[in-house]
PDB file of C-alpha atoms in Angstrom:
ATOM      1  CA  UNK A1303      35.673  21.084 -73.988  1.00  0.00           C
ATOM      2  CA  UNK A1304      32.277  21.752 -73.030  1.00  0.00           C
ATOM      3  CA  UNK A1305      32.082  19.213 -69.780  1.00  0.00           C
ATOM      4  CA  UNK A1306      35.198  21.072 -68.702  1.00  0.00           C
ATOM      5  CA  UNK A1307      33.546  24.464 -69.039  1.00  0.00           C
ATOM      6  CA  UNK A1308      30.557  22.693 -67.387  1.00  0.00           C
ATOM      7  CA  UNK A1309      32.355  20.953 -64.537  1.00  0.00           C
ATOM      8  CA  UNK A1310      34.063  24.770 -64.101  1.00  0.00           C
ATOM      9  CA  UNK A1311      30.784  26.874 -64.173  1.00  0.00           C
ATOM     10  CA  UNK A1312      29.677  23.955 -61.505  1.00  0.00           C
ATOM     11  CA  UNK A1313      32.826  24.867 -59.443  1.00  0.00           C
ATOM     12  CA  UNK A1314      33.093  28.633 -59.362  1.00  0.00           C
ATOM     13  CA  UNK A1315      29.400  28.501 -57.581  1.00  0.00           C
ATOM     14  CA  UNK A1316      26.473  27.498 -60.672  1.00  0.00           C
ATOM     15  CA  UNK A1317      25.178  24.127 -59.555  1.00  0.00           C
ATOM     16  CA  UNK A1318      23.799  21.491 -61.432  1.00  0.00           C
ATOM     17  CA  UNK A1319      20.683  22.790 -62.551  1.00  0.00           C
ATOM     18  CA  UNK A1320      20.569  25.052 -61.373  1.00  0.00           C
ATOM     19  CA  UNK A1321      17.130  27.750 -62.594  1.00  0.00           C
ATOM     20  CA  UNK A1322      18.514  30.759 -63.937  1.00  0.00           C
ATOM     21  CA  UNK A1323      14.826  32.032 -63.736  1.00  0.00           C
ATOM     22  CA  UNK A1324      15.458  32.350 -59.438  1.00  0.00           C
ATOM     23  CA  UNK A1325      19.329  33.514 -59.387  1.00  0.00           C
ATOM     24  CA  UNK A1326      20.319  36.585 -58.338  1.00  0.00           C
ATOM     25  CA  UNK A1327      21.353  38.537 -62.223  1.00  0.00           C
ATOM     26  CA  UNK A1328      24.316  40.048 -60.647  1.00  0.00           C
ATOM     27  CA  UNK A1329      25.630  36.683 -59.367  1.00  0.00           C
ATOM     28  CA  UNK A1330      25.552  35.015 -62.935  1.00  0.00           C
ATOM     29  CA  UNK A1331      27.345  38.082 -64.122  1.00  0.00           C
ATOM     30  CA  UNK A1332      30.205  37.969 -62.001  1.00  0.00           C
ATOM     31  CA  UNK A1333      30.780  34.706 -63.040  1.00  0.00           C
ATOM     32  CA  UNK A1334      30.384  35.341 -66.557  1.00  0.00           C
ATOM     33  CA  UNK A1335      32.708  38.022 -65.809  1.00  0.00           C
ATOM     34  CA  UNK A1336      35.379  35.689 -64.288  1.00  0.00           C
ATOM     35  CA  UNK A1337      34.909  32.849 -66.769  1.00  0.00           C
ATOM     36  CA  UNK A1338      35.578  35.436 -69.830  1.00  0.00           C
ATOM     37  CA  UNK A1339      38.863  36.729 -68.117  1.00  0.00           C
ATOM     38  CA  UNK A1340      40.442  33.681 -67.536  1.00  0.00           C
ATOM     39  CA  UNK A1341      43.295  32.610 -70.979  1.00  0.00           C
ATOM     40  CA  UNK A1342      42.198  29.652 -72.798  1.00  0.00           C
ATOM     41  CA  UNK A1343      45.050  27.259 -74.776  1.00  0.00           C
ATOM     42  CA  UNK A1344      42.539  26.559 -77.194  1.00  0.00           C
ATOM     43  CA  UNK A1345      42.545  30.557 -77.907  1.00  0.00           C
ATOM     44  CA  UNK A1346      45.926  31.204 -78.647  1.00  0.00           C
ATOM     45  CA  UNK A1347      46.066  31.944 -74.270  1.00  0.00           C
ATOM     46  CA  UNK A1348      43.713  35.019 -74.818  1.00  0.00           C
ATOM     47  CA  UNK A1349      40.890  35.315 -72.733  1.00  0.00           C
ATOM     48  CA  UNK A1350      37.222  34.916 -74.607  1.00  0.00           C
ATOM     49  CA  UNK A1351      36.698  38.614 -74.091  1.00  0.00           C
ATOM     50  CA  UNK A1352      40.110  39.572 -75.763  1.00  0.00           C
ATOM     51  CA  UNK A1353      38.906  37.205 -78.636  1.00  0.00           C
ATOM     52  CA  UNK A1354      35.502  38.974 -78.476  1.00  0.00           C
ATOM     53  CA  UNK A1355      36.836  42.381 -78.900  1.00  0.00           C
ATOM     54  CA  UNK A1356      38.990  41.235 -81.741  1.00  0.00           C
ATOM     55  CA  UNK A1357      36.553  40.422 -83.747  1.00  0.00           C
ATOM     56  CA  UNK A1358      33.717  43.224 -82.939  1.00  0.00           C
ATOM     57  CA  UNK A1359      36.115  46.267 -82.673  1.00  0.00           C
ATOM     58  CA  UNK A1360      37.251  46.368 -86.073  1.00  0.00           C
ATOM     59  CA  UNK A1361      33.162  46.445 -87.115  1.00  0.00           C
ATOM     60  CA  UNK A1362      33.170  49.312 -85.148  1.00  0.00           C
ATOM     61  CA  UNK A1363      35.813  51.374 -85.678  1.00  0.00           C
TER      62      UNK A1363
END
């Protein structure tokens, strides 16, 4: 699982090594962004951030 979600952060425009210390914030938050919204099998087909929520929403409410 984790050299597919490597070989797909590589895709959708994080390179190999890239240095996280000279990328622009805003473009490794829009892919965070599109990573978390997309359904994963392994999580029932909810997205990470649905997941997320599940769990931290009922600490908060």
């Amino acid at each position: 699982m984790n050299e597919n979600s490597n070989g797909l952060l590589r895709r959708d425009g994080l390179p190999k090594k890239s240095d996280f210390n000279i990328s622009e914030e805003s473009e490794i938050i829009s892919v965070a962004n599109y990573r978390n919204n997309i359904p994963r099998k392994s999580l029932g087909y909810k997205t990470p951030i649905e997941v997320f929520m599940d769990f931290v929403y009922p600490c908060l409410a």
